Tab-separated table of C-alpha atoms in Angstrom:
chain	number	residue	atom	x	y	z
A	1	UNK	CA	0.000	0.000	0.000
A	2	UNK	CA	2.890	2.379	0.738
A	3	UNK	CA	4.307	1.690	-2.711
A	4	UNK	CA	0.908	2.421	-4.242
A	5	UNK	CA	0.617	5.695	-2.308
A	6	UNK	CA	4.091	6.814	-3.460
A	7	UNK	CA	3.244	5.876	-7.044
A	8	UNK	CA	-0.007	7.839	-6.908
A	9	UNK	CA	1.765	10.880	-5.487
A	10	UNK	CA	4.349	10.709	-8.288
A	11	UNK	CA	1.569	10.586	-10.862
A	12	UNK	CA	-0.129	13.611	-9.303
A	13	UNK	CA	3.089	15.659	-9.295
A	14	UNK	CA	3.802	14.771	-12.914
A	15	UNK	CA	0.323	15.885	-13.916
A	16	UNK	CA	0.807	19.322	-12.395
A	17	UNK	CA	4.152	19.788	-14.177
A	18	UNK	CA	2.536	20.311	-17.605
A	19	UNK	CA	3.467	23.836	-18.658
A	20	UNK	CA	0.756	26.482	-18.704
A	21	UNK	CA	1.663	27.443	-22.263
A	22	UNK	CA	0.717	23.970	-23.492
A	23	UNK	CA	-2.703	23.825	-21.821
A	24	UNK	CA	-4.987	25.834	-24.112
A	25	UNK	CA	-3.681	24.095	-27.251
A	26	UNK	CA	-3.940	20.710	-25.533
A	27	UNK	CA	-7.511	21.408	-24.477
A	28	UNK	CA	-8.472	22.585	-27.954
A	29	UNK	CA	-6.941	19.506	-29.586
A	30	UNK	CA	-8.720	17.085	-27.251
A	31	UNK	CA	-9.758	14.494	-28.226
A	32	UNK	CA	-7.585	13.185	-31.035
A	33	UNK	CA	-7.600	9.509	-29.969
A	34	UNK	CA	-9.959	7.051	-28.213
A	35	UNK	CA	-11.392	7.939	-24.802
A	36	UNK	CA	-11.618	5.332	-22.044
A	37	UNK	CA	-14.522	5.372	-19.587
A	38	UNK	CA	-13.436	3.520	-16.444
A	39	UNK	CA	-16.629	2.199	-14.865
A	40	UNK	CA	-16.791	1.432	-11.145
A	41	UNK	CA	-19.238	-1.439	-11.720
A	42	UNK	CA	-19.511	-4.767	-13.542
A	43	UNK	CA	-21.275	-5.091	-16.905
A	44	UNK	CA	-25.049	-4.932	-16.606
A	45	UNK	CA	-25.306	-2.524	-13.679
A	46	UNK	CA	-26.708	1.000	-13.644
A	47	UNK	CA	-23.323	2.715	-13.917
A	48	UNK	CA	-22.373	0.413	-16.792
A	49	UNK	CA	-25.601	1.084	-18.677
A	50	UNK	CA	-25.261	4.834	-18.242
A	51	UNK	CA	-21.589	4.726	-19.295
A	52	UNK	CA	-22.445	2.925	-22.538
A	53	UNK	CA	-25.165	5.426	-23.438
A	54	UNK	CA	-22.874	8.340	-22.584
A	55	UNK	CA	-19.988	6.782	-24.509
A	56	UNK	CA	-22.100	6.469	-27.630
A	57	UNK	CA	-23.205	10.113	-27.416
A	58	UNK	CA	-19.622	11.280	-26.868
A	59	UNK	CA	-18.553	9.215	-29.902
A	60	UNK	CA	-21.189	10.928	-32.013
A	61	UNK	CA	-20.330	14.402	-30.739
A	62	UNK	CA	-16.537	14.124	-30.762
A	63	UNK	CA	-15.875	11.737	-33.624
A	64	UNK	CA	-13.591	9.510	-31.556
A	65	UNK	CA	-14.107	5.931	-30.306
A	66	UNK	CA	-15.113	5.578	-26.657
A	67	UNK	CA	-14.085	2.395	-24.846
A	68	UNK	CA	-15.958	1.209	-21.734
A	69	UNK	CA	-13.551	-0.362	-19.235
A	70	UNK	CA	-15.351	-2.086	-16.346
A	71	UNK	CA	-13.322	-2.059	-13.109
A	72	UNK	CA	-15.665	-3.260	-10.326
A	73	UNK	CA	-14.667	-4.018	-6.761
A	74	UNK	CA	-13.172	-2.520	-3.649
A	75	UNK	CA	-16.047	-0.108	-2.984
A	76	UNK	CA	-15.111	1.651	-6.253
A	77	UNK	CA	-11.452	1.529	-5.217
A	78	UNK	CA	-10.391	-0.576	-8.214
A	79	UNK	CA	-11.783	1.984	-10.663
A	80	UNK	CA	-10.434	4.891	-8.627
A	81	UNK	CA	-6.907	3.486	-8.629
A	82	UNK	CA	-7.114	2.852	-12.377
A	83	UNK	CA	-7.952	6.526	-12.908
A	84	UNK	CA	-5.241	7.694	-10.505
A	85	UNK	CA	-2.577	5.697	-12.333
A	86	UNK	CA	-3.653	6.768	-15.824
A	87	UNK	CA	-2.139	9.832	-17.554
A	88	UNK	CA	-4.040	12.990	-16.627
A	89	UNK	CA	-4.600	13.886	-20.272
A	90	UNK	CA	-8.374	13.632	-20.621
A	91	UNK	CA	-8.395	10.195	-22.231
A	92	UNK	CA	-9.295	8.331	-19.041
A	93	UNK	CA	-12.515	9.368	-17.304
A	94	UNK	CA	-14.336	7.532	-14.526
A	95	UNK	CA	-18.070	6.840	-14.479
A	96	UNK	CA	-19.333	6.101	-10.974
A	97	UNK	CA	-22.204	6.821	-8.595
A	98	UNK	CA	-22.048	9.980	-6.515
A	99	UNK	CA	-21.825	7.735	-3.444
A	100	UNK	CA	-18.045	7.434	-3.976
A	101	UNK	CA	-17.940	10.979	-2.578
A	102	UNK	CA	-20.995	11.170	-0.298
A	103	UNK	CA	-21.394	7.719	1.269
A	104	UNK	CA	-18.504	5.293	0.849
A	105	UNK	CA	-15.709	7.454	2.379
A	106	UNK	CA	-17.672	7.581	5.651
A	107	UNK	CA	-17.399	3.817	6.048
A	108	UNK	CA	-14.514	2.555	3.914
A	109	UNK	CA	-10.995	3.641	4.799
A	110	UNK	CA	-8.770	4.436	1.800
A	111	UNK	CA	-5.216	5.836	1.526
A	112	UNK	CA	-6.638	8.960	-0.140
A	113	UNK	CA	-9.664	11.228	0.212
A	114	UNK	CA	-11.946	10.744	-2.832
A	115	UNK	CA	-13.501	14.191	-2.359
A	116	UNK	CA	-10.063	15.819	-2.650
A	117	UNK	CA	-8.677	13.450	-5.289
A	118	UNK	CA	-11.433	13.513	-7.894
A	119	UNK	CA	-13.476	16.259	-9.536
A	120	UNK	CA	-17.096	15.667	-10.498
A	121	UNK	CA	-17.539	17.146	-13.975
A	122	UNK	CA	-21.158	16.255	-14.612
A	123	UNK	CA	-24.111	14.025	-13.806
A	124	UNK	CA	-25.073	11.539	-16.522
A	125	UNK	CA	-28.183	10.079	-14.866
A	126	UNK	CA	-30.234	10.439	-11.726
A	127	UNK	CA	-30.645	7.682	-9.125
A	128	UNK	CA	-33.897	7.757	-7.151
A	129	UNK	CA	-34.379	5.190	-4.386
A	130	UNK	CA	-37.630	3.531	-3.343
A	131	UNK	CA	-38.644	1.281	-0.457
A	132	UNK	CA	-40.078	-1.910	-1.956
A	133	UNK	CA	-41.780	-4.894	-0.332
A	134	UNK	CA	-42.492	-8.492	-1.244
A	135	UNK	CA	-45.998	-8.658	-2.722
A	136	UNK	CA	-47.144	-10.890	0.172
A	137	UNK	CA	-46.076	-8.351	2.796
A	138	UNK	CA	-49.218	-7.160	4.653
A	139	UNK	CA	-48.516	-3.432	4.346
A	140	UNK	CA	-48.957	-0.843	1.598
A	141	UNK	CA	-47.986	2.388	3.351
A	142	UNK	CA	-45.171	3.419	5.665
A	143	UNK	CA	-47.574	3.643	8.617
A	144	UNK	CA	-48.621	0.053	7.959
A	145	UNK	CA	-44.980	-1.071	7.544
A	146	UNK	CA	-44.073	0.345	10.949
A	147	UNK	CA	-47.221	-1.095	12.545
A	148	UNK	CA	-46.429	-4.578	11.201
A	149	UNK	CA	-42.822	-4.352	12.376
A	150	UNK	CA	-43.800	-3.223	15.884
A	151	UNK	CA	-46.480	-5.909	16.245
A	152	UNK	CA	-44.150	-8.645	15.011
A	153	UNK	CA	-40.649	-8.093	16.432
A	154	UNK	CA	-37.879	-9.799	14.387
A	155	UNK	CA	-40.391	-10.877	11.684
A	156	UNK	CA	-39.468	-8.053	9.288
A	157	UNK	CA	-36.076	-7.904	7.549
A	158	UNK	CA	-34.802	-5.210	5.184
A	159	UNK	CA	-32.055	-5.940	2.647
A	160	UNK	CA	-29.136	-3.529	2.869
A	161	UNK	CA	-26.606	-3.051	0.073
A	162	UNK	CA	-23.279	-2.924	1.930
A	163	UNK	CA	-22.260	-0.911	4.978
A	164	UNK	CA	-22.229	2.844	4.507
A	165	UNK	CA	-24.271	2.960	1.284
A	166	UNK	CA	-27.458	4.979	0.913
A	167	UNK	CA	-29.422	1.737	1.190
A	168	UNK	CA	-27.689	1.017	4.489
A	169	UNK	CA	-28.302	4.493	5.923
A	170	UNK	CA	-31.997	4.286	4.982
A	171	UNK	CA	-32.260	0.784	6.469
A	172	UNK	CA	-30.799	2.087	9.730
A	173	UNK	CA	-33.357	4.917	9.798
A	174	UNK	CA	-36.137	2.353	9.236
A	175	UNK	CA	-34.789	0.186	12.049
A	176	UNK	CA	-34.745	3.220	14.349
A	177	UNK	CA	-38.298	4.273	13.418
A	178	UNK	CA	-39.527	0.731	14.119
A	179	UNK	CA	-38.076	0.831	17.604
A	180	UNK	CA	-35.344	-1.597	16.656
A	181	UNK	CA	-37.674	-4.401	15.552
A	182	UNK	CA	-36.653	-4.383	11.865
A	183	UNK	CA	-33.618	-6.573	11.186
A	184	UNK	CA	-31.010	-5.565	8.600
A	185	UNK	CA	-29.589	-8.197	6.245
A	186	UNK	CA	-26.476	-7.082	4.274
A	187	UNK	CA	-26.063	-7.953	0.583
A	188	UNK	CA	-23.165	-7.373	-1.805
A	189	UNK	CA	-25.365	-6.237	-4.674
A	190	UNK	CA	-28.865	-5.514	-5.947
A	191	UNK	CA	-29.324	-8.759	-7.887
A	192	UNK	CA	-29.123	-11.160	-4.908
A	193	UNK	CA	-31.124	-8.766	-2.722
A	194	UNK	CA	-33.950	-8.540	-5.259
A	195	UNK	CA	-33.901	-12.326	-5.742
A	196	UNK	CA	-34.362	-12.861	-1.998
A	197	UNK	CA	-36.992	-10.130	-1.848
A	198	UNK	CA	-39.000	-11.844	-4.599
A	199	UNK	CA	-38.617	-15.138	-2.713
A	200	UNK	CA	-39.776	-13.531	0.552
A	201	UNK	CA	-36.499	-14.357	2.317
A	202	UNK	CA	-36.423	-10.646	3.156
A	203	UNK	CA	-39.524	-8.490	3.227
A	204	UNK	CA	-38.216	-5.022	2.367
A	205	UNK	CA	-35.396	-3.311	0.479
A	206	UNK	CA	-34.303	0.181	-0.459
A	207	UNK	CA	-33.505	-0.023	-4.167
A	208	UNK	CA	-32.870	2.288	-7.092
A	209	UNK	CA	-36.104	2.742	-9.049
A	210	UNK	CA	-34.411	1.569	-12.257
A	211	UNK	CA	-33.763	-1.850	-10.698
A	212	UNK	CA	-37.308	-2.562	-9.512
A	213	UNK	CA	-39.814	-0.514	-11.524
A	214	UNK	CA	-40.598	-3.433	-13.876
A	215	UNK	CA	-41.289	-5.812	-10.960
A	216	UNK	CA	-43.490	-3.209	-9.259
A	217	UNK	CA	-45.511	-2.615	-12.411
A	218	UNK	CA	-45.856	-6.381	-12.897
A	219	UNK	CA	-47.190	-6.784	-9.344
A	220	UNK	CA	-44.241	-8.909	-8.207
A	221	UNK	CA	-43.121	-6.252	-5.720
A	222	UNK	CA	-44.923	-3.412	-3.956
A	223	UNK	CA	-43.669	0.151	-3.976
A	224	UNK	CA	-44.093	1.650	-0.504
A	225	UNK	CA	-42.421	5.077	-0.668
A	226	UNK	CA	-39.985	7.032	-2.829
A	227	UNK	CA	-36.884	8.500	-1.148
A	228	UNK	CA	-37.278	11.904	-2.762
A	229	UNK	CA	-39.208	15.113	-2.294
A	230	UNK	CA	-41.435	14.173	-5.256
A	231	UNK	CA	-42.703	10.997	-6.916
A	232	UNK	CA	-40.661	9.140	-9.517
A	233	UNK	CA	-41.674	9.583	-13.147
A	234	UNK	CA	-41.498	5.784	-13.487
A	235	UNK	CA	-43.618	5.093	-10.391
A	236	UNK	CA	-46.298	7.794	-10.422
A	237	UNK	CA	-48.577	5.781	-8.119
A	238	UNK	CA	-45.975	5.378	-5.365
A	239	UNK	CA	-46.037	8.295	-2.889
A	240	UNK	CA	-42.892	9.864	-1.497
A	241	UNK	CA	-41.817	9.619	2.135
A	242	UNK	CA	-42.516	13.339	2.415
A	243	UNK	CA	-46.131	12.788	1.365
A	244	UNK	CA	-46.445	10.152	4.072
A	245	UNK	CA	-45.174	12.501	6.763
A	246	UNK	CA	-41.704	10.984	7.165
A	247	UNK	CA	-39.214	13.666	6.063
A	248	UNK	CA	-36.324	11.914	7.845
A	249	UNK	CA	-36.155	9.460	4.933
A	250	UNK	CA	-35.993	12.160	2.251
A	251	UNK	CA	-32.535	12.592	0.714
A	252	UNK	CA	-31.192	14.538	-2.255
A	253	UNK	CA	-31.268	12.362	-5.370
A	254	UNK	CA	-28.085	10.447	-6.012
A	255	UNK	CA	-26.556	10.348	-9.485
A	256	UNK	CA	-24.195	8.523	-11.802
A	257	UNK	CA	-21.594	10.921	-13.117
A	258	UNK	CA	-18.200	11.510	-14.632
A	259	UNK	CA	-15.107	12.045	-12.496
A	260	UNK	CA	-11.608	13.221	-13.406
A	261	UNK	CA	-8.444	13.753	-11.395
A	262	UNK	CA	-8.439	17.086	-9.593
A	263	UNK	CA	-4.890	17.627	-10.865
A	264	UNK	CA	-6.137	17.961	-14.423
A	265	UNK	CA	-5.290	21.373	-15.975
A	266	UNK	CA	-8.306	23.679	-15.808
A	267	UNK	CA	-8.629	24.397	-19.561
A	268	UNK	CA	-8.832	20.667	-20.269
A	269	UNK	CA	-11.116	20.059	-17.297
A	270	UNK	CA	-13.425	22.838	-18.521
A	271	UNK	CA	-13.473	21.373	-22.028
A	272	UNK	CA	-14.420	17.922	-20.741
A	273	UNK	CA	-17.082	19.433	-18.510
A	274	UNK	CA	-18.583	21.246	-21.501
A	275	UNK	CA	-18.623	18.081	-23.600
A	276	UNK	CA	-20.257	16.031	-20.844
A	277	UNK	CA	-22.928	18.737	-20.479
A	278	UNK	CA	-23.496	18.757	-24.246
A	279	UNK	CA	-23.778	14.977	-24.373
A	280	UNK	CA	-26.243	14.578	-21.488
A	281	UNK	CA	-28.488	17.375	-22.790
A	282	UNK	CA	-28.757	15.791	-26.239
A	283	UNK	CA	-32.359	14.771	-27.099
A	284	UNK	CA	-31.067	11.453	-28.437
A	285	UNK	CA	-29.243	10.723	-25.167
A	286	UNK	CA	-32.248	11.681	-23.042
A	287	UNK	CA	-34.498	9.446	-25.149
A	288	UNK	CA	-32.049	6.566	-24.704
A	289	UNK	CA	-32.002	7.124	-20.913
A	290	UNK	CA	-35.789	7.052	-20.734
A	291	UNK	CA	-35.988	3.941	-22.932
A	292	UNK	CA	-33.856	2.049	-20.415
A	293	UNK	CA	-35.675	3.423	-17.368
A	294	UNK	CA	-32.890	5.686	-16.137
A	295	UNK	CA	-33.755	8.958	-14.438
A	296	UNK	CA	-32.773	12.147	-16.216
A	297	UNK	CA	-29.906	13.992	-14.485
A	298	UNK	CA	-30.896	17.099	-12.578
A	299	UNK	CA	-30.378	20.316	-14.501
A	300	UNK	CA	-27.838	22.625	-12.948
A	301	UNK	CA	-24.230	23.680	-12.942
A	302	UNK	CA	-21.381	21.556	-11.644
A	303	UNK	CA	-21.220	23.952	-8.696
A	304	UNK	CA	-24.845	23.128	-7.852
A	305	UNK	CA	-24.098	19.414	-8.153
A	306	UNK	CA	-21.166	19.777	-5.784
A	307	UNK	CA	-23.404	21.633	-3.325
A	308	UNK	CA	-25.821	18.695	-3.431
A	309	UNK	CA	-22.955	16.256	-2.828
A	310	UNK	CA	-21.772	18.267	0.178
A	311	UNK	CA	-25.309	18.438	1.579
A	312	UNK	CA	-25.689	14.669	1.190
A	313	UNK	CA	-22.366	13.998	2.920
A	314	UNK	CA	-23.346	16.283	5.815
A	315	UNK	CA	-26.712	14.532	6.097
A	316	UNK	CA	-25.045	11.123	6.177
A	317	UNK	CA	-22.720	12.289	8.950
A	318	UNK	CA	-25.744	13.481	10.947
A	319	UNK	CA	-27.414	10.089	10.481
A	320	UNK	CA	-24.279	8.344	11.736
A	321	UNK	CA	-24.060	10.649	14.760
A	322	UNK	CA	-27.790	10.624	15.593
A	323	UNK	CA	-28.160	6.846	15.354
A	324	UNK	CA	-24.692	6.278	16.846
A	325	UNK	CA	-23.792	3.942	13.993
A	326	UNK	CA	-20.520	2.031	14.142
A	327	UNK	CA	-19.564	1.493	10.522
A	328	UNK	CA	-16.189	-0.123	11.219
A	329	UNK	CA	-14.158	1.268	8.291
A	330	UNK	CA	-12.093	-1.335	6.437
């Protein structure tokens, strides 16, 4: 690990040494060869799907091939290290959920601070969470969920997607609201959690709408409440937590976005930011997002996105402090 840290520091110093006179020309010339999107997820996941749609739009706009390079594992650490060790020349970008800044660093110890190492240059898709239940679960509203849990201690289990994730924080809030009667069962991914939810091995789960909207519409799962201030466009019949009088569950929408090294020269960083914004505002890209059930990214500047990330991180810290959670960083 020490060798890795020294290597990463050397890379960072080398990136800063590019002369200022070269930057504008370099930024204007970019891109003149293939771009690699390092994805912090395996093929088939939300980040992977978004990366492939974004890559195709960038290819159309820029006239250069875009290669998707899946680097799952290590709580996004595998993808992060791949980006850190790549040349800081704009040809390696990382596609990852905003949780690598807002959630994961609060529970997973790394030899670097992701918030200070990477720069978020644009959201490519939104990620709205929803509390879902097995279709045999005898509750349809949050009041009923809490009533069932309190009447039947230890009979209700919620699937949680790894310690320190948004799913985990929401599960802890649910456990607290139930008076401690809801049990939390950790899972390493959405697929096994949804499989067990459908099989009634667990009764509840906080999932991204994209992952469960089809099952909800088919009647295989029940949507209980959306973790947002408004309803999801894909689940218009599922009320939000706010509507049900439980604002403690409401969180700013998460997102899948593009990250670069914060050592990247500003002219090049600005150029990439502009191209990401152009790609994700393209009608063709937005149609492709909707066709695959992805939420449209929130409109706004990168500064506004960063404000949202900071607000989410602060909220997560308050949850940890209020509920006295012991996340046991790796």
